[in-house]
């Protein structure tokens, strides 16, 4: 049975996350962190690469599923000829060790349940030794140990390198399973009360969600997006992964398969804007502090992404034993784009620090010195070609968005120094750089015949990132060049009402074969740009269509294929959910709406 990307739901403990399918199978889980090796990797192969299914005997897809209100606790229900049953899945916030809790509850009749647990460490490549200890099943291989127990105990047996179970649950009865990981050289952690963990998790999530101060249309979608962003946060450091998965394809059967279990600097301003606008100052400060730690060092060595604790070495390797989701190979871990030069990230970092300060986040020691160092590097580096926002692998070019973000860096630095001359810095030099960048972009990155900015200097291609020009204040929304660019992007990159990030049919800008779907955050960007240019009705219609692409539990992947009607790419995707939150704030008001910068 093929499981579509949108057939999955997310559970997590703010240090890692699992994907649960509509068949009741956990097909992806990395332990103990987002970027650790997966112990369930069926998502990128088959059941022999590891999964944990818990469902009625002989059942297929569930009849219904939903998160408990304002939480990350998932209920999945089946109706069978013998009765109805619910499986509740969660990962309680951990004290030390990660746990997966699955509670089976009989709703009516008497339903026979089947369980199949295949643990395969290191992305499905290692079959552990299994043994029984004190009524538990224990799996050990190298550094990893996993314990499985049930309350009350149910019969389990081993067959085909898999731990099976079968039991009958009557109406009103509950059977709870707890799977716990720990380093194999350490003793087993204290046992978790599954029912107490459920109560605590529900209370914690609902209390957190209640802090959301957005109260406009589609509040449920905004809150679900914020919960998803919270779930993608690595709580010990504040870093936010782009997605909890690797190698879910941008084209079915294609090679555009990347590891997104890292933190991208390009997301920084959008992340802060969403968190601050929704009222989550603590999370915004944690992200800002992660950002400051990650970028510390020589500005020339600034990376586009880092590990969730700020790690810099993210070497890309292929895992040939995994066939890939729906045959899309290779499966990759790590990401070679980490070595690319992307000049836009300098603007993202400085803009983020400026935004945080203006929103009232407390200053940190050396924060201004970091910005000065970045500006000292960018004053000459902005003239270089780079790989651009989308990490293309087709060579460096003078990407217009990269230049615009260099302007943003200079603009924010100038404004900070104008407001507080005591900070110190080369005010006149930065003003001159700001003006030089602006003039060059308008001269070399704009096509007057078509009345649109282009993807890179001398190009006839477009790029959805150009939609952000009014948002960052490079030009006012009413400028004819902005309006023309918005119209051109909608016309040339539009696909069945949604937006591609750039064309893959023209010159091979990204250096990759094949195609990809529409990029979900770009549709949200278009909605915001339409609103800023005075077309609010059209903006809200596009926003409605984009929100409707979320799956039945409110989650969005990276991309959407309008032809096949399927989500594509890593899932769930922080960028997509950030787009949803920020566009809702922009369209329907609130303190998180797009920053308004004075016209030049």
Coordinates of C-alpha atoms in Angstrom, one line a residue:
X1 CA 0.0 0.0 0.0
X2 CA 1.5 3.3 -1.1
X3 CA 1.5 5.9 1.6
X4 CA 1.5 9.5 0.3
X5 CA 3.6 12.1 2.0
X6 CA 0.4 13.9 3.2
X7 CA -0.8 10.6 4.8
X8 CA 1.6 11.2 7.7
X9 CA 1.1 13.0 10.9
X10 CA 3.8 14.4 13.3
X11 CA 4.5 13.6 16.9
X12 CA 7.6 14.9 18.8
X13 CA 9.2 15.9 22.0
X14 CA 11.1 19.1 20.8
X15 CA 14.3 17.1 20.4
X16 CA 13.2 14.7 17.7
X17 CA 10.1 13.7 15.9
X18 CA 8.3 10.7 14.3
X19 CA 5.9 10.4 11.4
X20 CA 2.8 8.2 11.9
X21 CA 0.9 7.1 8.8
X22 CA -2.8 6.6 8.3
X23 CA -2.1 2.8 8.6
X24 CA -1.0 3.2 12.2
X25 CA 2.7 2.7 11.3
X26 CA 5.5 4.9 12.6
X27 CA 7.7 4.9 9.5
X28 CA 10.3 7.6 10.5
X29 CA 12.0 8.3 13.8
X30 CA 15.6 9.5 14.5
X31 CA 16.9 8.9 18.1
X32 CA 17.9 10.7 20.2
X33 CA 18.0 13.9 18.0
X34 CA 16.5 15.1 14.8
X35 CA 19.8 14.6 13.0
X36 CA 20.6 11.2 14.5
X37 CA 20.4 7.9 12.6
X38 CA 16.8 6.7 12.1
X39 CA 15.7 3.6 13.9
X40 CA 12.5 3.5 11.7
X41 CA 13.3 4.3 8.1
X42 CA 10.5 2.6 6.2
X43 CA 9.6 6.0 4.9
X44 CA 12.6 5.9 2.6
X45 CA 12.6 2.2 1.9
X46 CA 10.2 -0.6 3.0
X47 CA 9.1 -2.2 6.2
X48 CA 12.4 -4.1 6.5
X49 CA 14.2 -0.8 7.0
X50 CA 12.3 -0.3 10.3
X51 CA 8.8 0.6 11.4
X52 CA 6.3 0.1 14.2
X53 CA 2.7 -0.7 13.2
X54 CA -0.2 -0.9 15.7
X55 CA -3.6 -1.4 14.1
X56 CA -6.6 -3.7 14.1
X57 CA -5.8 -7.1 12.6
X58 CA -6.3 -7.0 8.8
X59 CA -7.1 -3.3 8.8
X60 CA -5.8 -0.8 6.2
X61 CA -6.1 3.0 6.3
X62 CA -7.7 4.4 9.4
X63 CA -11.3 5.8 9.3
X64 CA -10.4 9.1 10.9
X65 CA -7.7 10.8 12.8
X66 CA -7.1 14.1 14.5
X67 CA -4.9 15.9 16.9
X68 CA -6.4 16.6 20.3
X69 CA -7.3 20.3 20.3
X70 CA -4.2 22.6 20.4
X71 CA -1.8 19.8 21.0
X72 CA 0.6 17.3 19.3
X73 CA -1.2 14.3 20.7
X74 CA -2.6 12.2 17.8
X75 CA -5.7 10.1 17.8
X76 CA -6.2 7.5 15.1
X77 CA -9.4 5.5 14.9
X78 CA -10.6 2.4 13.0
X79 CA -14.1 1.0 12.7
X80 CA -14.2 -2.8 12.1
X81 CA -17.0 -5.4 12.0
X82 CA -16.1 -6.3 15.5
X83 CA -16.0 -2.8 17.0
X84 CA -14.1 0.5 17.0
X85 CA -10.7 1.3 18.5
X86 CA -8.5 4.3 19.0
X87 CA -4.7 4.5 19.1
X88 CA -3.3 7.6 20.8
X89 CA 0.3 8.5 19.9
X90 CA 2.6 11.0 21.5
X91 CA 6.2 11.7 22.5
X92 CA 6.2 13.3 26.0
X93 CA 8.7 16.1 26.7
X94 CA 11.7 14.3 28.1
X95 CA 13.7 14.7 31.2
X96 CA 16.5 12.7 29.8
X97 CA 15.5 9.8 27.5
X98 CA 13.1 10.0 24.6
X99 CA 9.9 7.9 24.8
X100 CA 7.2 7.0 22.3
X101 CA 3.9 6.3 23.9
X102 CA 1.1 4.5 22.1
X103 CA -2.2 3.9 24.0
X104 CA -4.8 1.6 22.5
X105 CA -8.4 2.2 23.7
X106 CA -11.4 0.1 22.9
X107 CA -14.4 2.3 21.9
X108 CA -17.0 -0.4 21.2
X109 CA -17.2 -4.1 20.7
X110 CA -14.0 -6.2 21.0
X111 CA -11.2 -5.5 18.5
X112 CA -8.2 -7.7 17.9
X113 CA -5.1 -5.7 17.5
X114 CA -1.8 -6.6 15.8
X115 CA 1.6 -5.0 16.5
X116 CA 4.8 -5.3 14.5
X117 CA 8.0 -3.6 15.7
X118 CA 11.0 -3.7 13.5
X119 CA 13.9 -1.7 14.9
X120 CA 16.7 -1.0 12.4
X121 CA 19.3 1.3 13.6
X122 CA 21.5 3.6 11.5
X123 CA 18.8 4.4 8.8
X124 CA 17.5 0.8 8.5
X125 CA 20.9 -0.8 8.1
X126 CA 21.5 -2.6 11.4
X127 CA 19.4 -5.4 12.9
X128 CA 19.8 -5.3 16.7
X129 CA 20.0 -8.2 19.1
X130 CA 16.7 -8.6 20.9
X131 CA 16.2 -10.2 24.4
X132 CA 13.7 -10.2 27.2
X133 CA 14.5 -8.5 30.5
X134 CA 12.1 -8.1 33.4
X135 CA 9.1 -8.5 31.1
X136 CA 10.5 -6.0 28.6
X137 CA 11.8 -6.4 25.0
X138 CA 15.3 -4.9 24.7
X139 CA 17.1 -4.2 21.5
X140 CA 20.8 -3.4 21.5
X141 CA 23.2 -2.6 18.7
X142 CA 26.4 -0.5 19.1
X143 CA 25.6 2.8 20.9
X144 CA 21.8 2.3 20.8
X145 CA 19.4 0.5 23.2
X146 CA 15.6 0.5 23.0
X147 CA 13.2 -0.9 25.5
X148 CA 9.6 -1.9 24.8
X149 CA 7.0 -2.6 27.4
X150 CA 3.2 -2.7 27.6
X151 CA 0.7 -2.0 30.4
X152 CA -0.9 -4.4 31.0
X153 CA 1.6 -7.0 29.5
X154 CA 0.6 -8.5 26.2
X155 CA 2.0 -11.6 24.5
X156 CA 4.9 -10.8 22.1
X157 CA 7.0 -13.1 19.9
X158 CA 9.8 -12.8 17.5
X159 CA 9.5 -13.8 13.9
X160 CA 11.3 -12.7 10.7
X161 CA 13.5 -10.3 12.8
X162 CA 10.4 -8.6 14.0
X163 CA 8.7 -8.4 17.4
X164 CA 5.0 -9.2 16.9
X165 CA 2.1 -8.8 19.3
X166 CA -1.6 -9.7 19.3
X167 CA -4.3 -8.9 21.8
X168 CA -8.0 -8.0 22.0
X169 CA -9.2 -4.8 23.5
X170 CA -12.8 -4.4 24.7
X171 CA -14.9 -1.2 25.0
X172 CA -13.5 0.9 27.8
X173 CA -10.2 -1.1 28.0
X174 CA -6.8 0.5 27.5
X175 CA -3.4 -1.1 26.6
X176 CA -0.4 1.2 26.6
X177 CA 3.0 0.7 24.9
X178 CA 6.1 2.6 25.8
X179 CA 9.3 2.6 23.6
X180 CA 12.3 4.1 25.3
X181 CA 15.8 4.8 23.9
X182 CA 19.0 5.3 25.8
X183 CA 22.8 5.0 25.2
X184 CA 23.5 1.3 25.4
X185 CA 26.3 1.8 27.9
X186 CA 24.0 3.4 30.4
X187 CA 21.4 1.7 32.6
X188 CA 17.7 1.8 31.6
X189 CA 16.1 5.2 32.4
X190 CA 13.2 5.4 34.9
X191 CA 9.9 4.0 33.6
X192 CA 7.4 6.5 32.3
X193 CA 3.7 6.4 33.3
X194 CA 2.0 6.5 29.8
X195 CA -1.3 7.8 31.1
X196 CA 0.3 10.4 33.2
X197 CA 2.5 11.4 30.2
X198 CA -0.6 11.8 28.1
X199 CA -2.3 14.1 30.7
X200 CA 0.9 16.2 31.1
X201 CA 1.6 16.5 27.4
X202 CA -2.0 17.6 26.7
X203 CA -1.8 20.2 29.4
X204 CA 1.6 21.5 28.3
X205 CA 0.7 21.8 24.7
X206 CA -2.7 23.4 25.3
X207 CA -1.2 25.9 27.8
X208 CA 1.4 26.8 25.2
X209 CA -1.1 27.2 22.3
X210 CA -3.3 29.4 24.5
X211 CA -0.5 32.0 24.5
X212 CA -1.0 32.7 20.7
X213 CA -2.3 36.2 20.4
X214 CA -3.5 35.9 16.8
X215 CA -7.3 36.0 16.7
X216 CA -8.0 36.4 13.0
X217 CA -9.5 34.1 10.3
X218 CA -8.0 30.6 10.1
X219 CA -6.8 30.8 13.7
X220 CA -6.8 27.0 13.8
X221 CA -4.4 26.8 10.9
X222 CA -2.1 29.4 12.4
X223 CA -2.1 27.7 15.8
X224 CA -1.4 24.3 14.1
X225 CA 1.5 25.9 12.2
X226 CA 2.9 27.4 15.4
X227 CA 2.6 24.0 17.2
X228 CA 4.5 22.4 14.2
X229 CA 7.2 25.1 14.4
X230 CA 7.5 24.4 18.2
X231 CA 7.8 20.7 17.5
X232 CA 10.6 21.3 15.0
X233 CA 12.5 23.3 17.6
X234 CA 15.5 21.6 19.3
X235 CA 14.6 22.8 22.8
X236 CA 18.1 22.5 24.4
X237 CA 19.6 25.1 21.9
X238 CA 16.6 26.9 20.4
X239 CA 17.6 25.8 16.8
X240 CA 14.7 25.0 14.5
X241 CA 15.1 22.3 11.8
X242 CA 13.7 23.0 8.3
X243 CA 12.0 19.6 8.5
X244 CA 12.4 16.4 10.5
X245 CA 13.0 14.3 7.4
X246 CA 15.6 13.8 4.7
X247 CA 15.2 12.9 1.0
X248 CA 11.5 13.2 0.6
X249 CA 11.5 14.0 -3.2
X250 CA 10.7 17.3 -4.9
X251 CA 9.7 15.1 -7.9
X252 CA 8.4 11.6 -7.6
X253 CA 11.1 9.2 -8.8
X254 CA 13.6 12.1 -9.2
X255 CA 17.0 13.0 -7.7
X256 CA 16.0 16.3 -5.9
X257 CA 16.2 14.7 -2.5
X258 CA 17.9 16.6 0.3
X259 CA 18.5 16.4 4.0
X260 CA 16.5 19.2 5.8
X261 CA 17.2 18.2 9.5
X262 CA 19.3 21.4 10.0
X263 CA 18.8 25.1 10.7
X264 CA 18.9 27.5 7.8
X265 CA 19.9 31.2 8.3
X266 CA 17.6 32.1 5.4
X267 CA 14.6 31.3 7.7
X268 CA 15.8 33.6 10.5
X269 CA 13.8 36.8 9.8
X270 CA 10.7 35.0 8.9
X271 CA 10.9 32.8 12.0
X272 CA 11.4 35.8 14.3
X273 CA 8.6 37.6 12.6
X274 CA 6.2 34.7 13.1
X275 CA 7.1 34.1 16.7
X276 CA 7.1 37.7 17.7
X277 CA 3.9 38.4 15.8
X278 CA 2.1 35.5 17.5
X279 CA 3.3 36.5 21.0
X280 CA 6.0 33.9 21.5
X281 CA 8.9 36.1 22.8
X282 CA 10.6 33.3 24.7
X283 CA 10.9 31.1 21.6
X284 CA 12.0 34.1 19.5
X285 CA 14.7 34.9 22.0
X286 CA 15.9 31.3 22.0
X287 CA 16.1 31.3 18.2
X288 CA 17.9 34.7 18.2
X289 CA 20.4 33.4 20.7
X290 CA 21.0 30.2 18.7
X291 CA 21.6 32.4 15.7
X292 CA 24.2 34.5 17.5
X293 CA 26.1 31.4 18.7
X294 CA 26.0 29.7 15.3
X295 CA 27.4 32.6 13.3
X296 CA 30.2 33.4 15.7
X297 CA 33.6 33.4 14.0
X298 CA 35.1 34.8 10.9
X299 CA 32.3 36.5 8.7
X300 CA 34.0 35.0 5.6
X301 CA 33.2 31.6 7.0
X302 CA 29.5 32.3 7.6
X303 CA 27.5 29.2 6.5
X304 CA 24.0 29.1 5.1
X305 CA 23.0 26.4 7.5
X306 CA 24.2 24.8 10.7
X307 CA 23.4 21.8 12.9
X308 CA 20.8 22.1 15.6
X309 CA 23.5 22.8 18.1
X310 CA 25.5 25.0 15.7
X311 CA 27.6 22.2 14.1
X312 CA 29.3 23.2 10.9
X313 CA 30.4 19.9 9.3
X314 CA 27.3 18.5 7.6
X315 CA 29.0 16.3 5.0
X316 CA 26.6 14.9 2.4
X317 CA 26.6 11.1 1.9
X318 CA 24.3 8.7 0.1
X319 CA 22.7 5.6 1.7
X320 CA 22.5 3.1 -1.1
X321 CA 20.6 0.4 0.9
X322 CA 17.6 2.6 1.0
X323 CA 15.5 2.6 -2.2
X324 CA 14.0 6.1 -1.5
X325 CA 10.5 7.2 -1.1
X326 CA 8.5 5.9 -4.0
X327 CA 11.8 5.0 -5.7
X328 CA 13.2 8.5 -5.5
X329 CA 16.9 8.1 -5.0
X330 CA 19.6 8.7 -3.9
X331 CA 18.7 9.0 -0.2
X332 CA 21.1 11.5 1.3
X333 CA 22.2 12.5 4.8
X334 CA 24.1 15.7 5.3
X335 CA 24.0 18.6 2.9
X336 CA 26.8 19.8 0.6
X337 CA 25.0 23.1 0.2
X338 CA 26.6 24.0 3.5
X339 CA 29.7 25.0 1.6
X340 CA 28.0 27.4 -0.7
X341 CA 28.3 31.2 -0.7
X342 CA 24.9 32.7 -0.3
X343 CA 25.2 36.5 0.3
X344 CA 21.6 36.8 1.3
X345 CA 22.2 35.2 4.7
X346 CA 24.3 38.2 5.8
X347 CA 21.2 40.4 5.3
X348 CA 19.0 37.8 7.0
X349 CA 21.2 37.7 10.1
X350 CA 21.5 41.5 10.4
X351 CA 17.7 41.9 9.7
X352 CA 16.9 39.3 12.3
X353 CA 19.0 41.0 15.0
X354 CA 17.5 44.4 14.1
X355 CA 13.9 42.9 14.2
X356 CA 14.5 41.3 17.6
X357 CA 15.9 44.4 19.1
X358 CA 13.0 46.5 17.9
X359 CA 10.6 44.0 19.3
X360 CA 12.1 44.3 22.7
X361 CA 14.3 41.2 22.9
X362 CA 17.1 41.9 25.3
X363 CA 20.5 42.7 23.9
X364 CA 23.3 40.2 24.1
X365 CA 27.0 41.0 24.6
X366 CA 28.9 41.5 21.3
X367 CA 25.7 41.6 19.3
X368 CA 26.6 44.9 17.6
X369 CA 30.2 43.7 17.1
X370 CA 28.9 40.7 15.2
X371 CA 26.9 43.0 12.9
X372 CA 29.8 45.3 12.4
X373 CA 32.0 42.4 11.5
X374 CA 29.4 41.1 9.0
X375 CA 29.2 44.5 7.4
X376 CA 33.0 44.9 7.1
X377 CA 33.0 41.6 5.1
X378 CA 29.9 42.4 3.1
X379 CA 31.1 45.8 1.9
X380 CA 33.3 44.2 -0.7
X381 CA 31.8 40.7 -0.8
X382 CA 28.4 41.8 -2.0
X383 CA 29.9 42.4 -5.5
X384 CA 30.6 38.7 -5.9
X385 CA 28.3 36.2 -7.7
X386 CA 26.9 33.5 -5.4
X387 CA 24.7 30.4 -5.4
X388 CA 21.6 32.2 -4.3
X389 CA 18.7 31.6 -1.9
X390 CA 17.7 28.3 -3.4
X391 CA 21.1 26.6 -3.2
X392 CA 21.4 26.0 -6.9
X393 CA 24.1 23.6 -8.0
X394 CA 24.5 25.1 -11.5
X395 CA 27.2 27.7 -10.7
X396 CA 27.4 31.1 -9.2
X397 CA 25.6 34.1 -10.6
X398 CA 24.7 37.7 -9.6
X399 CA 21.3 36.7 -8.1
X400 CA 19.1 39.8 -7.6
X401 CA 17.6 38.6 -4.3
X402 CA 21.1 38.2 -2.9
X403 CA 21.9 41.8 -3.8
X404 CA 18.7 43.0 -2.3
X405 CA 19.5 41.3 1.0
X406 CA 23.0 42.9 0.9
X407 CA 21.1 46.2 0.7
X408 CA 18.9 45.1 3.6
X409 CA 22.1 44.5 5.7
X410 CA 23.4 48.0 4.9
X411 CA 20.0 49.6 5.5
X412 CA 19.5 48.0 8.9
X413 CA 23.0 48.8 10.0
X414 CA 22.6 52.4 8.9
X415 CA 19.3 52.8 10.7
X416 CA 20.8 51.3 13.9
X417 CA 23.7 53.7 13.9
X418 CA 21.4 56.7 13.1
X419 CA 19.3 55.8 16.1
X420 CA 22.2 55.2 18.4
X421 CA 25.5 56.9 17.2
X422 CA 27.2 55.6 20.4
X423 CA 27.3 52.1 18.9
X424 CA 30.1 53.1 16.6
X425 CA 30.6 52.2 12.9
X426 CA 31.3 53.5 9.4
X427 CA 28.0 55.3 8.9
X428 CA 29.0 57.1 5.8
X429 CA 30.6 54.0 4.3
X430 CA 27.5 52.0 4.9
X431 CA 25.2 54.7 3.5
X432 CA 27.4 54.7 0.4
X433 CA 27.2 50.9 0.1
X434 CA 23.4 51.0 0.5
X435 CA 23.1 53.5 -2.3
X436 CA 25.5 51.7 -4.6
X437 CA 23.7 48.3 -4.2
X438 CA 20.3 49.9 -4.8
X439 CA 21.5 51.7 -7.9
X440 CA 23.2 48.5 -9.3
X441 CA 20.2 46.3 -8.7
X442 CA 17.8 48.7 -10.3
X443 CA 20.1 49.1 -13.3
X444 CA 21.3 45.5 -13.8
X445 CA 18.6 43.4 -12.2
X446 CA 15.6 45.1 -13.7
X447 CA 14.2 44.5 -17.2
X448 CA 12.5 47.8 -18.3
X449 CA 10.9 46.2 -21.4
X450 CA 9.0 43.7 -19.3
X451 CA 8.8 45.9 -16.2
X452 CA 10.1 43.3 -13.8
X453 CA 13.1 42.4 -11.8
X454 CA 14.8 39.2 -12.9
X455 CA 16.4 36.2 -11.3
X456 CA 20.0 37.3 -11.9
X457 CA 21.8 40.1 -13.8
X458 CA 21.3 39.7 -17.5
X459 CA 18.7 36.9 -17.2
X460 CA 15.2 36.7 -18.6
X461 CA 14.2 34.3 -15.9
X462 CA 12.2 35.2 -12.9
X463 CA 12.4 34.1 -9.2
X464 CA 9.7 34.0 -6.6
X465 CA 12.1 35.5 -4.0
X466 CA 11.6 38.8 -5.9
X467 CA 8.1 38.9 -4.3
X468 CA 9.9 39.9 -1.1
X469 CA 11.2 43.2 -2.4
X470 CA 8.4 45.3 -0.9
X471 CA 8.4 43.2 2.3
X472 CA 12.0 44.1 3.1
X473 CA 11.6 47.7 2.2
X474 CA 13.9 47.8 -0.9
X475 CA 11.1 49.6 -2.8
X476 CA 7.7 50.7 -1.7
X477 CA 4.8 48.4 -2.7
X478 CA 3.2 51.1 -5.0
X479 CA 6.4 51.4 -7.1
X480 CA 5.5 50.4 -10.7
X481 CA 8.5 48.1 -10.8
X482 CA 7.2 46.2 -7.8
X483 CA 3.7 45.9 -9.2
X484 CA 5.2 44.8 -12.5
X485 CA 7.4 42.2 -10.8
X486 CA 4.5 40.7 -8.8
X487 CA 2.4 40.5 -12.0
X488 CA 5.2 38.9 -13.9
X489 CA 6.0 36.3 -11.2
X490 CA 2.3 35.4 -11.0
X491 CA 2.0 35.0 -14.8
X492 CA 5.3 33.2 -15.6
X493 CA 5.9 31.1 -12.4
X494 CA 2.2 30.5 -11.7
X495 CA 1.0 26.9 -12.1
X496 CA -2.7 26.1 -11.5
X497 CA -3.0 29.1 -9.2
X498 CA 0.1 28.4 -7.1
X499 CA 3.7 29.5 -7.6
X500 CA 7.0 27.8 -8.6
X501 CA 10.1 29.3 -7.0
X502 CA 11.8 29.5 -10.5
X503 CA 11.6 27.8 -13.8
X504 CA 13.3 24.5 -14.4
X505 CA 12.4 24.5 -18.1
X506 CA 14.7 27.2 -19.2
X507 CA 18.5 27.5 -18.7
X508 CA 19.7 24.9 -16.2
X509 CA 20.2 27.4 -13.4
X510 CA 20.1 24.8 -10.6
X511 CA 22.3 22.2 -12.4
X512 CA 19.8 19.4 -11.7
X513 CA 17.7 17.2 -14.0
X514 CA 14.0 16.9 -13.7
X515 CA 11.3 19.2 -12.4
X516 CA 9.7 20.1 -9.1
X517 CA 6.3 21.1 -7.7
X518 CA 5.0 24.5 -6.8
X519 CA 6.8 25.8 -3.7
X520 CA 4.3 26.4 -1.0
X521 CA 6.0 29.3 0.8
X522 CA 6.2 31.2 -2.5
X523 CA 2.4 31.1 -2.9
X524 CA 2.1 32.7 0.6
X525 CA 4.7 35.3 -0.5
X526 CA 2.6 36.1 -3.6
X527 CA -0.5 36.5 -1.4
X528 CA 1.4 38.9 0.8
X529 CA 2.8 40.8 -2.2
X530 CA -0.7 41.1 -3.7
X531 CA -2.0 42.5 -0.4
X532 CA 0.9 45.0 -0.1
X533 CA 0.2 46.2 -3.7
X534 CA -3.4 46.9 -2.9
X535 CA -5.1 43.7 -4.2
X536 CA -6.3 42.3 -0.9
X537 CA -9.2 40.4 -2.2
X538 CA -7.0 38.4 -4.6
X539 CA -4.5 37.9 -1.8
X540 CA -7.0 36.4 0.5
X541 CA -8.4 34.1 -2.2
X542 CA -4.9 32.8 -2.8
X543 CA -4.3 32.5 1.0
X544 CA -7.5 30.4 1.3
X545 CA -6.4 28.1 -1.5
X546 CA -2.9 27.7 0.0
X547 CA -4.2 26.9 3.5
X548 CA -6.5 24.3 1.9
X549 CA -3.5 22.3 0.7
X550 CA -2.7 21.2 4.3
X551 CA -3.5 17.6 5.0
X552 CA -6.3 16.4 7.2
X553 CA -4.3 17.2 10.4
X554 CA -3.1 20.6 9.2
X555 CA 0.4 19.9 8.0
X556 CA 2.2 21.1 4.9
X557 CA 5.2 19.7 3.0
X558 CA 7.7 21.8 1.1
X559 CA 6.0 21.6 -2.3
X560 CA 2.7 20.7 -4.0
X561 CA 2.1 19.1 -7.4
X562 CA -1.2 20.6 -8.8
X563 CA -1.4 17.9 -11.5
X564 CA -1.3 14.9 -9.3
X565 CA -2.8 16.7 -6.3
X566 CA 0.0 15.6 -4.0
X567 CA 2.4 17.1 -1.5
X568 CA 6.1 16.8 -2.3
X569 CA 9.4 17.3 -0.5
X570 CA 10.4 17.1 3.2
X571 CA 7.5 17.1 5.6
X572 CA 6.3 18.9 7.6
X573 CA 8.2 21.9 6.3
X574 CA 9.0 24.9 8.6
X575 CA 9.3 27.3 5.6
X576 CA 5.7 26.5 4.5
X577 CA 4.3 26.9 8.0
X578 CA 6.2 30.1 8.5
X579 CA 4.7 31.4 5.3
X580 CA 1.2 30.6 6.5
X581 CA 1.7 32.3 9.9
X582 CA 3.3 35.5 8.5
X583 CA 0.8 35.8 5.7
X584 CA -2.1 35.5 8.1
X585 CA -0.5 38.2 10.2
X586 CA -0.1 40.4 7.2
X587 CA -3.5 39.9 5.7
X588 CA -5.6 40.1 8.8
X589 CA -3.6 42.5 11.0
X590 CA -1.6 42.1 14.2
X591 CA 1.7 43.1 15.5
X592 CA 3.5 40.5 13.4
X593 CA 2.5 42.0 10.1
X594 CA 5.2 42.9 7.7
X595 CA 7.6 45.5 9.1
X596 CA 6.9 48.9 7.7
X597 CA 10.1 50.7 6.8
X598 CA 10.2 54.4 5.7
X599 CA 10.4 55.0 2.0
X600 CA 13.8 55.9 0.6

